[in-house]
């Protein structure tokens, strides 16, 4: 799994960028 290969902190940061940015725009 991609999540297992990548540092969990990076996944968390990616999720923050992915979900928070569209939320702030709207």
mmCIF file of N, CA and C in Angstrom:
data_model
loop_
_atom_site.group_PDB
_atom_site.id
_atom_site.type_symbol
_atom_site.label_atom_id
_atom_site.label_comp_id
_atom_site.label_asym_id
_atom_site.label_seq_id
_atom_site.Cartn_x
_atom_site.Cartn_y
_atom_site.Cartn_z
ATOM 1 N N UNK A 1 0.825 -1.198 0.000
ATOM 2 C CA UNK A 1 0.000 0.000 0.000
ATOM 3 C C UNK A 1 0.866 1.258 0.000
ATOM 4 N N UNK A 2 0.406 2.275 -0.680
ATOM 5 C CA UNK A 2 1.145 3.535 -0.771
ATOM 6 C C UNK A 2 1.329 4.151 0.617
ATOM 7 N N UNK A 3 0.298 4.035 1.431
ATOM 8 C CA UNK A 3 0.348 4.626 2.775
ATOM 9 C C UNK A 3 1.453 3.982 3.590
ATOM 10 N N UNK A 4 1.641 2.682 3.428
ATOM 11 C CA UNK A 4 2.654 1.962 4.199
ATOM 12 C C UNK A 4 4.053 2.320 3.726
ATOM 13 N N UNK A 5 4.178 2.722 2.468
ATOM 14 C CA UNK A 5 5.501 3.022 1.915
ATOM 15 C C UNK A 5 5.928 4.449 2.246
ATOM 16 N N UNK A 6 4.954 5.299 2.556
ATOM 17 C CA UNK A 6 5.259 6.711 2.802
ATOM 18 C C UNK A 6 5.076 7.037 4.278
ATOM 19 N N UNK A 7 5.872 7.995 4.760
ATOM 20 C CA UNK A 7 5.780 8.416 6.155
ATOM 21 C C UNK A 7 4.370 8.920 6.457
ATOM 22 N N UNK A 8 3.747 8.417 7.516
ATOM 23 C CA UNK A 8 2.374 8.819 7.877
ATOM 24 C C UNK A 8 2.236 10.335 7.993
ATOM 25 N N UNK A 9 3.293 11.010 8.457
ATOM 26 C CA UNK A 9 3.228 12.469 8.587
ATOM 27 C C UNK A 9 3.026 13.119 7.226
ATOM 28 N N UNK A 10 3.650 12.554 6.192
ATOM 29 C CA UNK A 10 3.497 13.096 4.845
ATOM 30 C C UNK A 10 2.058 12.907 4.377
ATOM 31 N N UNK A 11 1.490 11.747 4.687
ATOM 32 C CA UNK A 11 0.102 11.475 4.309
ATOM 33 C C UNK A 11 -0.819 12.475 4.997
ATOM 34 N N UNK A 12 -0.572 12.717 6.284
ATOM 35 C CA UNK A 12 -1.401 13.666 7.031
ATOM 36 C C UNK A 12 -1.283 15.055 6.412
ATOM 37 N N UNK A 13 -0.065 15.472 6.112
ATOM 38 C CA UNK A 13 0.155 16.780 5.512
ATOM 39 C C UNK A 13 -0.511 16.873 4.149
ATOM 40 N N UNK A 14 -0.444 15.782 3.374
ATOM 41 C CA UNK A 14 -1.064 15.768 2.052
ATOM 42 C C UNK A 14 -2.579 15.905 2.182
ATOM 43 N N UNK A 15 -3.141 15.186 3.163
ATOM 44 C CA UNK A 15 -4.583 15.249 3.369
ATOM 45 C C UNK A 15 -5.008 16.651 3.776
ATOM 46 N N UNK A 16 -4.197 17.302 4.617
ATOM 47 C CA UNK A 16 -4.510 18.663 5.051
ATOM 48 C C UNK A 16 -4.531 19.590 3.834
ATOM 49 N N UNK A 17 -3.532 19.474 2.972
ATOM 50 C CA UNK A 17 -3.451 20.330 1.786
ATOM 51 C C UNK A 17 -4.585 20.011 0.827
ATOM 52 N N UNK A 18 -4.924 18.736 0.729
ATOM 53 C CA UNK A 18 -5.914 18.300 -0.246
ATOM 54 C C UNK A 18 -7.323 18.739 0.157
ATOM 55 N N UNK A 19 -7.631 18.646 1.446
ATOM 56 C CA UNK A 19 -9.003 18.897 1.882
ATOM 57 C C UNK A 19 -9.205 20.317 2.399
ATOM 58 N N UNK A 20 -8.195 20.871 3.083
ATOM 59 C CA UNK A 20 -8.363 22.197 3.676
ATOM 60 C C UNK A 20 -8.371 23.296 2.619
ATOM 61 N N UNK A 21 -7.539 23.161 1.577
ATOM 62 C CA UNK A 21 -7.469 24.211 0.562
ATOM 63 C C UNK A 21 -8.807 24.408 -0.144
ATOM 64 N N UNK A 22 -9.433 23.348 -0.659
ATOM 65 C CA UNK A 22 -10.747 23.510 -1.302
ATOM 66 C C UNK A 22 -11.769 24.075 -0.316
ATOM 67 N N UNK A 23 -11.654 23.689 0.959
ATOM 68 C CA UNK A 23 -12.590 24.173 1.977
ATOM 69 C C UNK A 23 -12.435 25.680 2.164
ATOM 70 N N UNK A 24 -11.184 26.145 2.205
ATOM 71 C CA UNK A 24 -10.938 27.577 2.384
ATOM 72 C C UNK A 24 -11.402 28.359 1.163
ATOM 73 N N UNK A 25 -11.232 27.779 -0.022
ATOM 74 C CA UNK A 25 -11.637 28.454 -1.257
ATOM 75 C C UNK A 25 -13.153 28.618 -1.293
ATOM 76 N N UNK A 26 -13.867 27.583 -0.884
ATOM 77 C CA UNK A 26 -15.323 27.640 -0.886
ATOM 78 C C UNK A 26 -15.819 28.471 0.291
#
